[in-house]
JSON list of C-alpha atoms in Angstrom, two decimals:
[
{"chain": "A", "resi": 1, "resn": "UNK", "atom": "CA", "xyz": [0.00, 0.00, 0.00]},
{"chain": "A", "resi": 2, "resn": "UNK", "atom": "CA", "xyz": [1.41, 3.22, -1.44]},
{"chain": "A", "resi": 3, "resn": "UNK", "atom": "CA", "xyz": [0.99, 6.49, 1.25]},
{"chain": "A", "resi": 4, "resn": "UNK", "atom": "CA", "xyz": [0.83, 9.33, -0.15]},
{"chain": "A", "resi": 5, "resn": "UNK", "atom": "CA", "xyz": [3.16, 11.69, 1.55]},
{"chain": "A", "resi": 6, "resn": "UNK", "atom": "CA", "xyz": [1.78, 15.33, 0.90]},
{"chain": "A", "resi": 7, "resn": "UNK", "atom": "CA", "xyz": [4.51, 17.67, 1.75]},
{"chain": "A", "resi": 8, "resn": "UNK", "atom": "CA", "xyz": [7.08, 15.81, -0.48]},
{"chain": "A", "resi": 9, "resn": "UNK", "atom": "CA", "xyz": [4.40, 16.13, -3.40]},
{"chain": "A", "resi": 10, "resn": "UNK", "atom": "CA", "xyz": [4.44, 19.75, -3.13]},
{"chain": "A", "resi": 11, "resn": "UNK", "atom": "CA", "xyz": [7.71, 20.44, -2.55]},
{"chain": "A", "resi": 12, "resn": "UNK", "atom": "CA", "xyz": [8.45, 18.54, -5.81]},
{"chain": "A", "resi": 13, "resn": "UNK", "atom": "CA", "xyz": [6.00, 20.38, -7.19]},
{"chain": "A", "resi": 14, "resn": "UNK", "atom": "CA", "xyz": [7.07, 23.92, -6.08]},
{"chain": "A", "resi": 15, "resn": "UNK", "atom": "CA", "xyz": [10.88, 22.68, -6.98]},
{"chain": "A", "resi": 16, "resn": "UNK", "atom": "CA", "xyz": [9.57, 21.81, -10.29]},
{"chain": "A", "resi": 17, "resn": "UNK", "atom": "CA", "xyz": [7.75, 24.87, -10.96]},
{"chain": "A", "resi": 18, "resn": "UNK", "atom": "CA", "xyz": [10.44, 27.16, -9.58]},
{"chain": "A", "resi": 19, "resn": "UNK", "atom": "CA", "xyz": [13.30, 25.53, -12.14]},
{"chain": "A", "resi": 20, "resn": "UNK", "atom": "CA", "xyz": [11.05, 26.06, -15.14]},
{"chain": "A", "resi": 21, "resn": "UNK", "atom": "CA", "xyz": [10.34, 29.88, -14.18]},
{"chain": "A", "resi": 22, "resn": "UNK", "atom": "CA", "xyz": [13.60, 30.41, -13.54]},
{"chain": "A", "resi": 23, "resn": "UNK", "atom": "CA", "xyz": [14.74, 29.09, -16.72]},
{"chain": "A", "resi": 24, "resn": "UNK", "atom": "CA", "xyz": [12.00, 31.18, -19.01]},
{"chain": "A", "resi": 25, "resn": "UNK", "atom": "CA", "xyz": [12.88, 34.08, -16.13]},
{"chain": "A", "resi": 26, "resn": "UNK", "atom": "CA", "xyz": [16.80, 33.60, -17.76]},
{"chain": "A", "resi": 27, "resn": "UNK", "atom": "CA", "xyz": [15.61, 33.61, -21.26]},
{"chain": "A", "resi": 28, "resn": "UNK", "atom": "CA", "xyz": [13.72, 36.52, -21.14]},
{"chain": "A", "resi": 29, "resn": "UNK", "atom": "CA", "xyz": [16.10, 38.89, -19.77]},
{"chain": "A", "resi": 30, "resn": "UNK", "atom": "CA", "xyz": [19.06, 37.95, -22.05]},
{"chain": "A", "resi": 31, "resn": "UNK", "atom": "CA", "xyz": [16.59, 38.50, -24.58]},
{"chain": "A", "resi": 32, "resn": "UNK", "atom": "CA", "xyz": [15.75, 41.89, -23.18]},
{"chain": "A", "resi": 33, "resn": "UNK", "atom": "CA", "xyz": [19.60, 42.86, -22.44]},
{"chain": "A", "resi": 34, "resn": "UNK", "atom": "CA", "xyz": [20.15, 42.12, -25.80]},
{"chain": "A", "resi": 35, "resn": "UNK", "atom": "CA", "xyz": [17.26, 44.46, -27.18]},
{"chain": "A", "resi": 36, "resn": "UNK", "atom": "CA", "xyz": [18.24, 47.22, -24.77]},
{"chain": "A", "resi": 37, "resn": "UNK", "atom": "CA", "xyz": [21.89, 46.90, -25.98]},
{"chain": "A", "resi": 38, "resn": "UNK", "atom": "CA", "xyz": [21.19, 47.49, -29.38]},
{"chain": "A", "resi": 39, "resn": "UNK", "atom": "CA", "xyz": [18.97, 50.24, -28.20]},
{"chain": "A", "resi": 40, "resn": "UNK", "atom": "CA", "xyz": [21.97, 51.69, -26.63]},
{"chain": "A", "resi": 41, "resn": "UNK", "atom": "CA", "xyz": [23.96, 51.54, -29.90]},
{"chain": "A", "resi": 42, "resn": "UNK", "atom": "CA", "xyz": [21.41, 53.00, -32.10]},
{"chain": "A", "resi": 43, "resn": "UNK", "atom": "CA", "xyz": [21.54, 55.88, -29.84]},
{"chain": "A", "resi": 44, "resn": "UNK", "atom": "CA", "xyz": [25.23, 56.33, -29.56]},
{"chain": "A", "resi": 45, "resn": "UNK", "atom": "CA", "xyz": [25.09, 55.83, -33.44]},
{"chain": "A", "resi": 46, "resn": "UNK", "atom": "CA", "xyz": [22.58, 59.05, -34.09]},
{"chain": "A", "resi": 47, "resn": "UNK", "atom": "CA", "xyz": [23.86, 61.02, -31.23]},
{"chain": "A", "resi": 48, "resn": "UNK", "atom": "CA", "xyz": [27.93, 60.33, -33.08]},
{"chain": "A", "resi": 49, "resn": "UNK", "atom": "CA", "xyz": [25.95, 61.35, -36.30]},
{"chain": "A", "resi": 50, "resn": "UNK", "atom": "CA", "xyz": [24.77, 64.50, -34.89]},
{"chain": "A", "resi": 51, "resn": "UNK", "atom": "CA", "xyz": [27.92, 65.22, -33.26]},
{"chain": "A", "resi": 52, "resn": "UNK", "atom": "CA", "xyz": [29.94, 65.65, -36.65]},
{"chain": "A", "resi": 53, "resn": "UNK", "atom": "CA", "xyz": [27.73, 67.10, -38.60]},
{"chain": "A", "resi": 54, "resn": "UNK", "atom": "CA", "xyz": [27.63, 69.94, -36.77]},
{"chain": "A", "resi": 55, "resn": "UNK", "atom": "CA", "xyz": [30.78, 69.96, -35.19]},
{"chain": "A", "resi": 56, "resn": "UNK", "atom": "CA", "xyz": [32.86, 73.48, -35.95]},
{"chain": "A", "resi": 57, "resn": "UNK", "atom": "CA", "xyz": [35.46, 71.84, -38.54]},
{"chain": "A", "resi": 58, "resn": "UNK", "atom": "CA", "xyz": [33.26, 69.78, -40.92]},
{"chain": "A", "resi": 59, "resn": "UNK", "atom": "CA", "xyz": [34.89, 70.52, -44.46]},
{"chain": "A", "resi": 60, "resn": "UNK", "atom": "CA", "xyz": [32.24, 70.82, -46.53]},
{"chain": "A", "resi": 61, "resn": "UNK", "atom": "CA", "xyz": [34.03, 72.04, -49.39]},
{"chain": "A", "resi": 62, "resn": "UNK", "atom": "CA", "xyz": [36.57, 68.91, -49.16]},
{"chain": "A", "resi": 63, "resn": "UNK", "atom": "CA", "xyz": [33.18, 66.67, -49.14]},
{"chain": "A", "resi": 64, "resn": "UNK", "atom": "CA", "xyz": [31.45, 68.60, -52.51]},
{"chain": "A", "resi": 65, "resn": "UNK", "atom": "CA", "xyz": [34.81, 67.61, -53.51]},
{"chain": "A", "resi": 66, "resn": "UNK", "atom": "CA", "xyz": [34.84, 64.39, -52.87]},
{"chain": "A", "resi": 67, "resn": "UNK", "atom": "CA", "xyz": [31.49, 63.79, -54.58]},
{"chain": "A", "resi": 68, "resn": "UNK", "atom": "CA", "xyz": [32.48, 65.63, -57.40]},
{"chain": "A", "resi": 69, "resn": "UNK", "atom": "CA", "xyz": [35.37, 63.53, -57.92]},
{"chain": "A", "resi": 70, "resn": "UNK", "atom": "CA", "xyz": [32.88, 59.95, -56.80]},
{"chain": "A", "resi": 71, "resn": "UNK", "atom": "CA", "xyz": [30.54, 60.81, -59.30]},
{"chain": "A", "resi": 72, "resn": "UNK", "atom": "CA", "xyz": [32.76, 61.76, -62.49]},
{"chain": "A", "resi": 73, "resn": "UNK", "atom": "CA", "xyz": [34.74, 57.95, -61.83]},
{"chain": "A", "resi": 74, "resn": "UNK", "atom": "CA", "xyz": [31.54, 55.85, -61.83]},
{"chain": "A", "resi": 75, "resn": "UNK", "atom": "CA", "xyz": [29.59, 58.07, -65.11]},
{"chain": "A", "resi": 76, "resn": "UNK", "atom": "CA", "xyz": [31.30, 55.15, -67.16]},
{"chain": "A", "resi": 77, "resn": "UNK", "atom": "CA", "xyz": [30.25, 52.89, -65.28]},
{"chain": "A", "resi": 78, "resn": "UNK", "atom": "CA", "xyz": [26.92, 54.20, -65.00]},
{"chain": "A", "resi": 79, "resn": "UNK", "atom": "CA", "xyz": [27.03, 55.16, -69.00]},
{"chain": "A", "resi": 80, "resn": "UNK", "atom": "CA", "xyz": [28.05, 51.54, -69.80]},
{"chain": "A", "resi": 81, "resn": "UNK", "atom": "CA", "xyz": [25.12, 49.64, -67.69]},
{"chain": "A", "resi": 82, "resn": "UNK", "atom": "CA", "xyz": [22.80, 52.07, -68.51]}
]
């Protein structure tokens, strides 16, 4: 004959119940450290962007240089798949 001891029953229970919310409890938060890193980065990103555009010695005429010089290497290229 088979008793049936309660406390064990629930303690196994709760034991059981506590490993799989911990595990889903781990899971969700490297899951949401991972969004909130990338968060981070996007914002350091922009905020970088911001930062040297209007920073005091942006050379603006080297740039319209530069895409002077960008666009009149690729017209060929351009021309010939065109």
């Amino acid at each position: 004959m088979n008793i049936l001891d309660p406390v064990n029953k629930v303690r196994n229970f709760a034991t059981e119940q506590s490993i799989r919310l911990h595990e889903k409890t781990v899971k969700n938060t490297g899951r949401a450290n991972g969004f909130f890193a990338q968060l981070a980065d996007f914002f350091i990103f922009i905020s970088r962007i911001f930062k040297e555009t209007f920073s005091r010695d942006f050379e603006f005429r080297e740039f319209l240089y530069q895409c002077f010089q960008i666009g009149n290497k690729t017209l060929p290229l351009i021309s010939v798949t065109g």
